[in-house]
Coordinates of C-alpha atoms and ligand atoms in Angstrom, one line a residue:
M794 CA 35.6 -29.8 -3.7
I795 CA 33.0 -30.3 -6.5
E796 CA 29.8 -31.7 -5.0
S797 CA 28.6 -34.9 -6.6
K798 CA 25.4 -34.7 -8.6
A799 CA 23.7 -37.1 -6.1
N800 CA 24.4 -34.6 -3.2
R801 CA 23.0 -31.6 -5.0
K802 CA 20.4 -29.7 -2.9
F803 CA 17.9 -29.6 -5.7
K804 CA 16.8 -32.5 -7.9
E805 CA 16.3 -32.4 -11.6
A806 CA 13.3 -30.5 -12.9
A807 CA 11.7 -33.8 -14.1
F808 CA 11.6 -35.0 -10.4
Y809 CA 9.4 -32.1 -9.5
N810 CA 7.2 -32.4 -12.6
S811 CA 6.4 -35.9 -11.6
Q812 CA 5.3 -34.9 -8.1
N813 CA 1.6 -34.8 -8.9
D814 CA 1.5 -38.6 -9.2
G815 CA -1.4 -38.6 -6.8
G816 CA -3.2 -35.9 -8.9
Y817 CA -1.9 -32.9 -7.0
F818 CA 1.2 -30.9 -6.2
L819 CA 2.2 -29.9 -2.7
L820 CA 2.4 -26.2 -1.9
P821 CA 4.7 -25.0 0.9
F822 CA 3.2 -25.7 4.3
K823 CA 4.5 -26.9 7.7
F824 CA 2.9 -29.0 10.4
H825 CA 3.1 -29.4 14.2
R826 CA 1.7 -32.1 16.5
L827 CA -0.7 -30.3 18.9
N828 CA -1.3 -33.3 21.1
G829 CA -1.7 -37.1 20.7
E830 CA -4.7 -36.8 18.5
K831 CA -4.4 -33.6 16.5
E832 CA -1.9 -31.9 14.3
I833 CA -2.0 -28.4 12.7
L834 CA -1.0 -27.6 9.2
V835 CA -0.1 -24.0 8.4
N836 CA 0.5 -22.6 5.0
E837 CA 2.8 -19.7 3.9
V838 CA 0.3 -17.0 4.9
G839 CA -0.7 -18.4 8.2
D840 CA -4.0 -20.2 7.2
Y841 CA -4.3 -23.4 9.2
L842 CA -6.2 -26.7 9.3
I843 CA -6.4 -28.9 12.4
L844 CA -6.5 -32.5 11.4
P845 CA -6.1 -36.0 13.0
T846 CA -2.5 -37.0 13.7
G847 CA -1.0 -38.7 10.7
T848 CA -2.9 -36.7 8.1
T849 CA 0.2 -34.8 7.0
A850 CA 1.9 -38.1 6.1
T851 CA -1.0 -39.2 4.0
I852 CA -1.1 -35.9 2.2
V853 CA 2.6 -35.9 1.5
N854 CA 2.6 -39.5 0.4
R855 CA -0.3 -38.8 -2.1
Q856 CA -2.6 -41.1 -0.2
I857 CA -5.6 -38.8 -0.4
S858 CA -7.8 -38.2 -3.4
K859 CA -10.7 -36.1 -4.6
E860 CA -12.9 -39.2 -4.7
N861 CA -12.1 -40.8 -1.4
N862 CA -11.5 -37.7 0.8
S863 CA -13.5 -35.1 -0.9
E864 CA -14.0 -32.7 2.1
L865 CA -10.3 -32.8 3.1
Y866 CA -9.2 -32.5 -0.5
G867 CA -11.4 -29.5 -1.1
D868 CA -10.1 -27.8 2.1
L869 CA -6.5 -28.4 1.1
I870 CA -7.1 -26.9 -2.4
A871 CA -9.1 -23.9 -1.1
N872 CA -6.5 -23.1 1.6
F873 CA -3.4 -23.3 -0.6
F874 CA -2.0 -26.5 0.8
I875 CA -2.1 -28.5 -2.5
S876 CA -2.7 -27.6 -6.1
E877 CA -3.8 -29.6 -9.1
E878 CA -1.6 -27.5 -11.3
A879 CA 2.2 -26.9 -10.9
I880 CA 1.4 -23.2 -10.7
H881 CA -1.7 -22.6 -8.6
P882 CA -4.3 -20.8 -10.7
L883 CA -4.9 -18.4 -7.8
I884 CA -1.2 -17.7 -7.2
D885 CA -1.9 -14.0 -7.5
V886 CA -4.4 -14.3 -4.6
L887 CA -1.8 -16.0 -2.5
A888 CA 0.7 -13.3 -3.4
T889 CA -1.7 -10.6 -2.3
R890 CA -2.3 -12.5 1.0
Y891 CA 1.5 -12.6 1.5
R892 CA 1.9 -8.9 0.8
T893 CA -0.9 -8.2 3.3
K894 CA 0.9 -10.2 6.0
K895 CA 4.1 -8.2 5.4
H896 CA 2.3 -4.9 5.0
F897 CA 4.2 -3.5 8.1
L898 CA 7.3 -3.4 5.9
N899 CA 5.8 -0.9 3.5
Y900 CA 6.6 2.2 5.5
F901 CA 9.8 1.4 7.4
T902 CA 10.6 2.8 10.8
G903 CA 7.7 4.3 12.7
L904 CA 8.6 4.2 16.4
H905 CA 11.5 6.6 17.4
I906 CA 12.4 6.2 21.0
F907 CA 14.2 9.2 22.5
V908 CA 15.9 8.3 25.8
I909 CA 15.5 11.9 27.1
S910 CA 17.2 11.3 30.4
L911 CA 18.9 8.5 32.2
R912 CA 18.2 10.0 35.6
C913 CA 15.5 8.4 37.8
E914 CA 14.2 8.8 41.3
H915 CA 13.1 5.1 41.5
T916 CA 15.4 2.2 42.3
C917 CA 13.6 -0.7 40.6
F918 CA 15.7 -3.8 40.9
Y919 CA 15.0 -5.0 37.4
C920 CA 15.5 -1.7 35.8
Q921 CA 16.8 -2.0 32.3
V922 CA 19.0 1.1 32.5
S923 CA 21.7 2.2 34.9
R924 CA 20.0 4.8 37.1
V925 CA 21.7 8.0 37.9
T926 CA 20.1 10.5 40.1
E927 CA 22.4 13.5 39.7
N928 CA 24.5 15.1 37.1
R929 CA 21.9 16.4 34.7
D930 CA 24.3 17.6 32.1
Q931 CA 25.9 14.2 31.7
Y932 CA 22.7 12.1 31.7
D933 CA 20.1 14.2 29.9
M934 CA 19.8 14.3 26.1
S935 CA 21.4 17.5 24.9
I936 CA 19.4 20.0 22.7
Q937 CA 21.9 19.3 20.0
N938 CA 21.1 15.5 20.1
I939 CA 17.4 16.2 20.3
D940 CA 17.6 18.3 17.2
R941 CA 19.6 15.7 15.3
G942 CA 17.2 12.9 16.5
I943 CA 14.2 14.9 15.1
E944 CA 16.0 15.5 11.8
I945 CA 16.7 11.8 11.4
M946 CA 13.1 10.9 12.5
F947 CA 11.6 13.0 9.8
K948 CA 13.8 11.3 7.2
S949 CA 11.9 8.1 7.8
P950 CA 9.7 7.3 4.7
N951 CA 6.9 6.4 7.2
P952 CA 4.1 9.0 6.8
H953 CA 3.1 8.4 10.5
V954 CA 5.9 8.5 13.0
T955 CA 5.8 8.0 16.8
M956 CA 8.1 9.9 19.1
E957 CA 8.3 8.1 22.4
F958 CA 10.1 9.6 25.4
Q959 CA 11.7 7.2 27.7
G960 CA 14.1 7.3 30.7
G961 CA 15.3 6.8 33.4
E962 CA 12.3 8.8 34.3
A963 CA 11.3 11.0 31.3
L964 CA 9.5 13.6 33.4
L965 CA 12.7 14.6 35.1
A966 CA 13.6 16.2 31.7
F967 CA 10.1 17.6 31.0
D968 CA 11.5 20.9 29.7
N969 CA 13.4 19.0 27.0
I970 CA 10.3 17.0 26.2
K971 CA 8.4 20.3 25.6
Y972 CA 11.2 21.5 23.4
A973 CA 11.2 18.3 21.3
V974 CA 7.4 18.1 21.0
E975 CA 7.0 21.7 19.9
K976 CA 9.8 21.5 17.4
S977 CA 8.5 18.2 16.0
E978 CA 4.9 19.4 15.8
K979 CA 6.0 22.4 13.7
I980 CA 8.1 20.3 11.3
A981 CA 5.4 17.6 11.0
G982 CA 2.9 20.3 10.0
E983 CA 5.2 21.8 7.4
I984 CA 6.1 18.5 5.7
G985 CA 2.7 16.9 6.1
K986 CA 3.6 13.9 8.3
Q987 CA 1.4 12.6 11.1
I988 CA 3.1 12.3 14.5
T989 CA 2.1 10.6 17.8
F990 CA 3.8 11.5 21.1
V991 CA 4.1 9.1 24.0
I992 CA 5.7 9.7 27.4
C993 CA 6.7 6.6 29.3
T994 CA 6.7 7.5 33.0
N995 CA 6.3 6.0 36.4
L996 CA 3.9 9.0 37.1
A997 CA 5.5 9.8 40.4
L998 CA 6.3 13.3 39.3
V999 CA 3.2 14.0 37.2
N1000 CA 1.0 17.0 38.0
E1001 CA -1.8 19.0 36.5
E1002 CA 0.5 21.4 34.7
I1003 CA 2.3 18.5 32.9
L1004 CA -1.0 16.8 32.1
Y1005 CA -2.7 19.9 30.7
Y1006 CA 0.4 20.3 28.5
C1007 CA 0.0 16.7 27.4
K1008 CA -3.7 17.3 26.6
E1009 CA -2.9 20.4 24.5
H1010 CA -0.3 18.5 22.5
K1011 CA -2.2 15.1 22.4
I1012 CA 0.6 13.3 24.2
L1013 CA -0.3 9.7 25.4
I1014 CA 0.9 8.4 28.7
S1015 CA 2.4 4.9 29.1
T1016 CA 3.1 3.9 32.7
S1017 CA 4.0 0.8 34.7
L1018 CA 1.8 -1.1 37.0
D1019 CA 3.1 -4.4 38.2
G1020 CA 0.0 -5.5 40.1
P1021 CA -1.4 -4.8 43.6
Q1022 CA 0.5 -2.6 46.0
S1023 CA 2.5 -5.4 47.7
I1024 CA 3.9 -6.6 44.3
H1025 CA 4.3 -3.2 42.7
D1026 CA 6.1 -1.6 45.7
S1027 CA 8.3 -4.7 46.0
N1028 CA 9.3 -4.6 42.4
R1029 CA 9.5 -0.8 41.9
H1030 CA 11.2 0.7 44.9
K1031 CA 10.9 4.4 45.5
P1032 CA 12.9 5.7 48.5
H1033 CA 10.6 7.1 51.2
A1034 CA 7.3 6.6 49.3
S1035 CA 4.9 4.1 47.8
S1036 CA 5.5 3.9 44.1
Y1037 CA 2.1 2.1 43.8
A1038 CA 0.2 5.0 45.5
L1039 CA 1.8 7.5 43.3
A1040 CA 1.2 5.4 40.1
I1041 CA -2.5 5.0 41.0
K1042 CA -2.9 8.6 41.8
G1043 CA -1.2 9.5 38.6
I1044 CA -3.3 7.2 36.5
K1045 CA -6.5 8.6 37.9
L1046 CA -5.4 12.2 37.4
S1047 CA -4.2 11.4 33.9
R1048 CA -7.5 9.8 33.0
E1049 CA -9.4 12.8 34.4
I1050 CA -7.5 15.3 32.3
L1051 CA -6.5 13.4 29.2
G1052 CA -9.4 10.8 28.9
E1053 CA -9.6 7.1 29.8
D1054 CA -8.1 5.8 26.6
Q1055 CA -5.0 8.1 26.7
V1056 CA -3.3 6.2 29.5
S1057 CA -2.0 2.7 29.2
A1058 CA 0.0 0.6 31.6
L1059 CA 2.5 -2.3 31.3
M1060 CA 3.5 -4.9 33.8
T1061 CA 6.7 -6.8 34.2
T1062 CA 6.7 -10.3 35.7
T1063 CA 9.2 -11.0 38.5
T1064 CA 9.6 -14.1 40.7
L1065 CA 7.2 -12.5 43.1
S1066 CA 4.6 -11.9 40.4
L1067 CA 4.7 -15.6 39.4
E1068 CA 2.9 -16.5 42.7
H1069 CA 0.1 -13.9 42.1
P1070 CA -1.4 -14.3 38.6
I1071 CA -5.0 -13.8 39.8
E1072 CA -4.2 -10.7 41.9
I1073 CA -2.3 -9.1 39.1
V1074 CA -5.1 -9.6 36.6
D1075 CA -7.7 -8.4 39.1
E1076 CA -5.7 -5.3 39.7
Y1077 CA -5.8 -4.3 36.1
Y1078 CA -9.5 -5.3 35.8
N1079 CA -10.5 -3.3 38.9
M1080 CA -8.5 -0.3 37.7
G1081 CA -10.7 -0.2 34.6
F1082 CA -8.1 -1.1 32.0
P1083 CA -9.5 -2.9 29.0
G1084 CA -6.8 -5.6 29.2
I1085 CA -3.4 -6.5 30.4
F1086 CA -0.1 -7.4 28.7
L1087 CA 1.5 -10.3 30.5
R1088 CA 5.2 -9.6 29.9
N1089 CA 8.1 -11.7 31.1
I1090 CA 11.3 -9.9 32.1
S1091 CA 14.0 -9.6 29.5
P1092 CA 16.4 -12.3 30.7
Y1093 CA 19.6 -10.3 30.4
G1094 CA 21.3 -7.1 31.4
F1095 CA 20.7 -5.4 34.7
A1096 CA 17.8 -7.7 35.5
L1097 CA 20.1 -10.7 36.0
R1098 CA 21.9 -9.1 38.8
T1099 CA 19.2 -10.2 41.2
E1100 CA 17.5 -13.5 42.0
K1101 CA 14.2 -11.6 42.0
S1102 CA 14.1 -11.6 38.2
K1103 CA 15.6 -15.0 37.4
Y1104 CA 13.0 -17.6 36.6
S1105 CA 12.6 -20.3 34.0
T1106 CA 10.4 -20.0 30.9
D1107 CA 8.4 -22.9 32.2
K1108 CA 7.5 -20.9 35.3
F1109 CA 6.5 -17.9 33.2
I1110 CA 4.3 -20.1 31.0
E1111 CA 2.6 -21.6 34.0
F1112 CA 2.0 -18.1 35.3
Y1113 CA 0.7 -17.0 31.9
K1114 CA -1.8 -19.8 31.7
K1115 CA -3.2 -19.2 35.1
A1116 CA -3.5 -15.5 34.4
L1117 CA -5.2 -16.2 31.1
G1118 CA -7.6 -18.5 32.8
R1119 CA -8.6 -15.6 35.1
I1120 CA -9.0 -13.2 32.1
L1121 CA -11.3 -15.8 30.4
E1122 CA -13.4 -16.0 33.5
Y1123 CA -14.1 -12.3 33.2
N1124 CA -15.0 -12.8 29.6
F1125 CA -17.3 -15.7 30.4
Q1126 CA -19.1 -13.3 32.7
G1127 CA -19.7 -11.0 29.8
H1128 CA -16.9 -8.5 30.3
Y1129 CA -14.5 -7.4 27.6
F1130 CA -11.1 -7.8 29.0
T1131 CA -8.1 -8.9 26.9
E1132 CA -4.6 -10.3 27.2
D1133 CA -2.4 -8.3 24.7
L1134 CA 0.2 -10.9 23.9
A1135 CA -2.5 -13.3 23.0
R1136 CA -4.2 -10.6 21.0
I1137 CA -1.0 -10.2 18.9
Y1138 CA -0.7 -13.9 18.2
L1139 CA -4.4 -14.3 17.5
T1140 CA -4.5 -11.5 15.0
K1141 CA -1.9 -13.4 13.0
I1142 CA -3.6 -16.7 13.5
L1143 CA -7.2 -15.6 12.8
T1144 CA -6.9 -12.8 10.3
P1145 CA -5.1 -12.0 7.1
F1146 CA -3.3 -9.2 8.9
N1147 CA -0.2 -8.7 11.0
T1148 CA 0.3 -6.4 13.9
G1149 CA 2.6 -3.5 14.4
F1150 CA 4.2 -5.1 17.5
V1151 CA 7.9 -4.8 16.9
D1152 CA 9.0 -7.7 19.2
M1153 CA 7.1 -10.3 17.2
Q1154 CA 7.7 -9.7 13.5
S1155 CA 9.7 -11.2 10.7
P1156 CA 11.7 -9.4 9.5
A1157 CA 12.2 -8.3 13.1
G1158 CA 10.9 -5.0 14.2
L1159 CA 14.4 -3.6 15.0
I1160 CA 15.4 -0.9 12.5
N1161 CA 12.3 -1.8 10.3
G1162 CA 9.9 -0.6 13.0
V1163 CA 11.8 0.9 15.8
I1164 CA 15.0 2.9 16.5
V1165 CA 16.4 4.2 19.7
F1166 CA 18.2 7.5 20.2
N1167 CA 20.1 7.3 23.4
Y1168 CA 20.6 10.3 25.8
D1169 CA 24.3 10.4 24.9
G1170 CA 23.8 10.4 21.1
G1171 CA 24.2 6.7 20.5
V1172 CA 21.8 5.1 18.1
Y1173 CA 20.6 1.6 18.9
A1174 CA 18.5 -1.0 17.1
T1175 CA 16.1 -1.5 20.0
D1176 CA 15.5 -0.6 23.6
E1177 CA 17.1 -3.9 24.7
S1178 CA 20.1 -3.0 22.6
R1179 CA 20.8 0.2 24.6
M1180 CA 20.3 -1.9 27.8
L1181 CA 23.1 -4.2 26.6
A1182 CA 25.2 -1.1 25.9
E1183 CA 24.8 -0.1 29.6
Q1184 CA 26.6 -3.4 30.2
K1185 CA 29.3 -2.4 27.7
D1186 CA 28.0 -4.6 25.0
F1187 CA 27.7 -2.4 21.9
T1188 CA 26.8 -5.2 19.4
F1189 CA 23.6 -3.5 18.3
K1190 CA 24.9 0.1 18.3
L1191 CA 24.2 1.3 14.8
G1192 CA 26.2 4.5 15.1
T1193 CA 25.6 8.0 16.5
L1194 CA 23.2 10.8 15.8
N1195 CA 26.1 12.5 13.9
D1196 CA 26.0 9.8 11.3
E1197 CA 24.1 9.9 8.1
Y1198 CA 20.6 8.3 7.8
K1199 CA 21.7 5.8 5.2
D1200 CA 24.7 4.7 7.3
L1201 CA 22.6 4.1 10.4
F1202 CA 19.6 2.4 8.7
F1203 CA 21.4 0.6 5.8
G1204 CA 25.0 0.6 7.0
A1205 CA 27.3 -2.4 7.7
K1206 CA 25.8 -3.1 11.1
A1207 CA 22.2 -3.0 9.9
Q1208 CA 23.2 -5.3 7.0
E1209 CA 24.9 -7.7 9.5
I1210 CA 21.7 -7.8 11.6
A1211 CA 19.5 -8.2 8.5
Q1212 CA 21.2 -11.6 7.9
V1213 CA 19.4 -13.0 10.9
W1214 CA 16.2 -11.0 11.2
S1215 CA 13.8 -13.2 9.2
N1216 CA 12.6 -16.4 10.8
E1217 CA 11.8 -17.7 7.3
A1218 CA 15.6 -18.1 6.9
L1219 CA 16.6 -19.3 10.4
A1220 CA 17.3 -23.0 11.1
G1221 CA 14.5 -24.3 13.3
C1222 CA 12.1 -21.5 12.4
S1223 CA 12.2 -22.2 8.7
E1224 CA 10.5 -25.6 9.2
C1225 CA 8.3 -24.5 12.1
A1226 CA 4.5 -24.5 11.7
F1227 CA 4.2 -21.4 13.9
Q1228 CA 6.6 -19.3 11.8
A1229 CA 3.9 -17.1 10.3
Y1230 CA 2.7 -16.3 13.8
C1231 CA 6.1 -15.8 15.4
G1232 CA 9.0 -13.5 14.9
A1233 CA 12.8 -13.2 15.1
D1234 CA 14.7 -11.6 17.9
P1235 CA 18.5 -11.3 17.2
V1236 CA 19.0 -9.2 20.3
H1237 CA 17.5 -11.8 22.6
H1238 CA 19.6 -14.6 21.1
H1239 CA 22.8 -12.6 21.2
A1240 CA 22.2 -11.8 24.8
T1241 CA 21.2 -15.2 26.0
Q1242 CA 23.1 -17.5 23.6
G1243 CA 26.0 -15.4 22.6
D1244 CA 25.0 -15.5 18.9
M1245 CA 22.4 -13.4 17.2
Y1246 CA 21.4 -16.2 14.8
G1247 CA 20.3 -18.3 17.9
Y1248 CA 19.7 -21.9 18.5
R1249 CA 16.0 -22.7 18.7
P1250 CA 16.1 -26.0 20.7
T1251 CA 17.4 -24.1 23.8
S1252 CA 16.0 -20.7 23.0
A1253 CA 13.7 -19.2 25.7
F1254 CA 12.2 -16.9 23.1
C1255 CA 11.2 -20.0 21.0
Q1256 CA 10.0 -22.0 24.0
K1257 CA 7.7 -19.3 25.1
N1258 CA 6.2 -18.5 21.7
M1259 CA 5.8 -22.1 20.7
E1260 CA 4.0 -23.1 23.8
I1261 CA 1.7 -20.0 24.1
I1262 CA 0.8 -20.3 20.4
R1263 CA 0.1 -24.0 20.8
Y1264 CA -2.0 -23.4 23.9
L1265 CA -4.1 -20.6 22.3
I1266 CA -4.9 -22.9 19.4
E1267 CA -5.7 -25.8 21.8
L1268 CA -8.0 -23.5 23.8
M1269 CA -9.9 -22.4 20.7
E1270 CA -10.3 -26.0 19.6
S1271 CA -11.5 -27.2 23.0
E1272 CA -14.3 -24.7 23.4
P1273 CA -16.1 -22.7 20.6
K1274 CA -17.0 -20.0 23.1
I1275 CA -13.3 -19.3 23.7
K1276 CA -12.7 -18.9 20.0
K1277 CA -15.6 -16.4 20.0
I1278 CA -14.0 -14.5 22.9
F1279 CA -10.7 -14.4 21.1
E1280 CA -12.4 -13.2 17.9
S1281 CA -14.0 -10.4 19.9
W1282 CA -10.6 -9.3 21.2
I1283 CA -9.4 -8.9 17.7
S1284 CA -12.5 -7.1 16.5
K1285 CA -12.5 -5.1 19.7
K1286 CA -16.2 -5.8 20.3
Ligands
LIG2536 S1 11.1 -19.1 17.4 FE1 10.4 -21.2 17.7 S2 8.2 -21.0 17.7 FE2 9.0 -19.1 16.7 S3 9.1 -19.6 14.5 FE3 11.1 -20.1 15.4 S4 11.0 -22.3 15.9 FE4 8.9 -21.6 15.6

């Protein structure tokens, strides 16, 4: 059917040329009502203005003028919301700002996750992988797959790659880690690439020998700490032992041998955690960590088999706000202590820069920033993708380590995912004021809504991001000293 002229998406050029009837042209921006009194206007590069409710309508209806609203008019011009010329005279500055925001795309995949073994000696109920305690040959990554993973990793155009060993429990395959580290160090030296190594471990098996090896090879340790003993041990069950006691002992020994800043920890929020935001924050603070990352559980896969990890996004947001309140109390007392999810959003809100955090990017971090080489040779777009594969859902399997680089990273599957990995092009996100601060997560939407495109009005990913971003902005607006604290988190001072 031929569309009638009246229904065409774009109007005639003359219509747009007449759009500066009020003396200015509109540049692309979006707005969001923060509360009954204020609304936020955000431009293409994330600069924002907070104005009284209803201001957007007056701007769009050309009811403001240089003469009558000089301060607002000047702010709108200076911040690329309106222009007196059809092409803004500083369009190149705007383009540079846009490039800076998308700088993370320049180098392509940096993080290469090697699932070195699926075996584990813990039985955490929310574990994202199926645990297997025996049968090493079947569930450890073979030397052949390690070699091929290293070969593919060094094909990345990124001059600085990260090789992260995950499990199961990665230290159960420490000999294979040593093989992979030494081989990669040698190649990195020969071809002039920088490489960072990370071992993700519950630390139950760590010992001095392992840690001195890590020190020699500059390997970072990333561990799990879900809070005080009662929460940690309930979440992370280890038969006949306290996982918490082993983790704390391991953190202390790792800090002693590697240095304070070489050991990081992550928490996962369960239904039990929801009742203890203060205790969890206090545990991180008392353990001397510079901050905490308040992470909700991925609402799919293995985690959904138990009630202990099923909770609504509302409950998580409530928990998050209480925990953030406690963190701010520490800061009010003069201590530097951050919340890392907030730090990611705030970097995007308050600076011209983006972050390297792969879960909150547009285009999404999968493939562009991270790739997963599974123990069995499967190649997945993200860690959550291989978790889905353990449930026999291979939607995000890009191929195997035997495939060519171009077929894995630019093949049919990657192209299919690329259709939905930019929030600029997703219904709901494309008009959202928080688009520049948020990201796209096709894996989450596929897993929770059965469609990787996703439907924002019922998306838990959207609900969480929208409310936390709104809340952070509201906090900054309500108290200048909170804004100062947030700025210090970004500048790390
Ligand atoms: S996911 Fe939600 S909050 Fe994020 S950009 Fe899309 S609509 Fe906005």
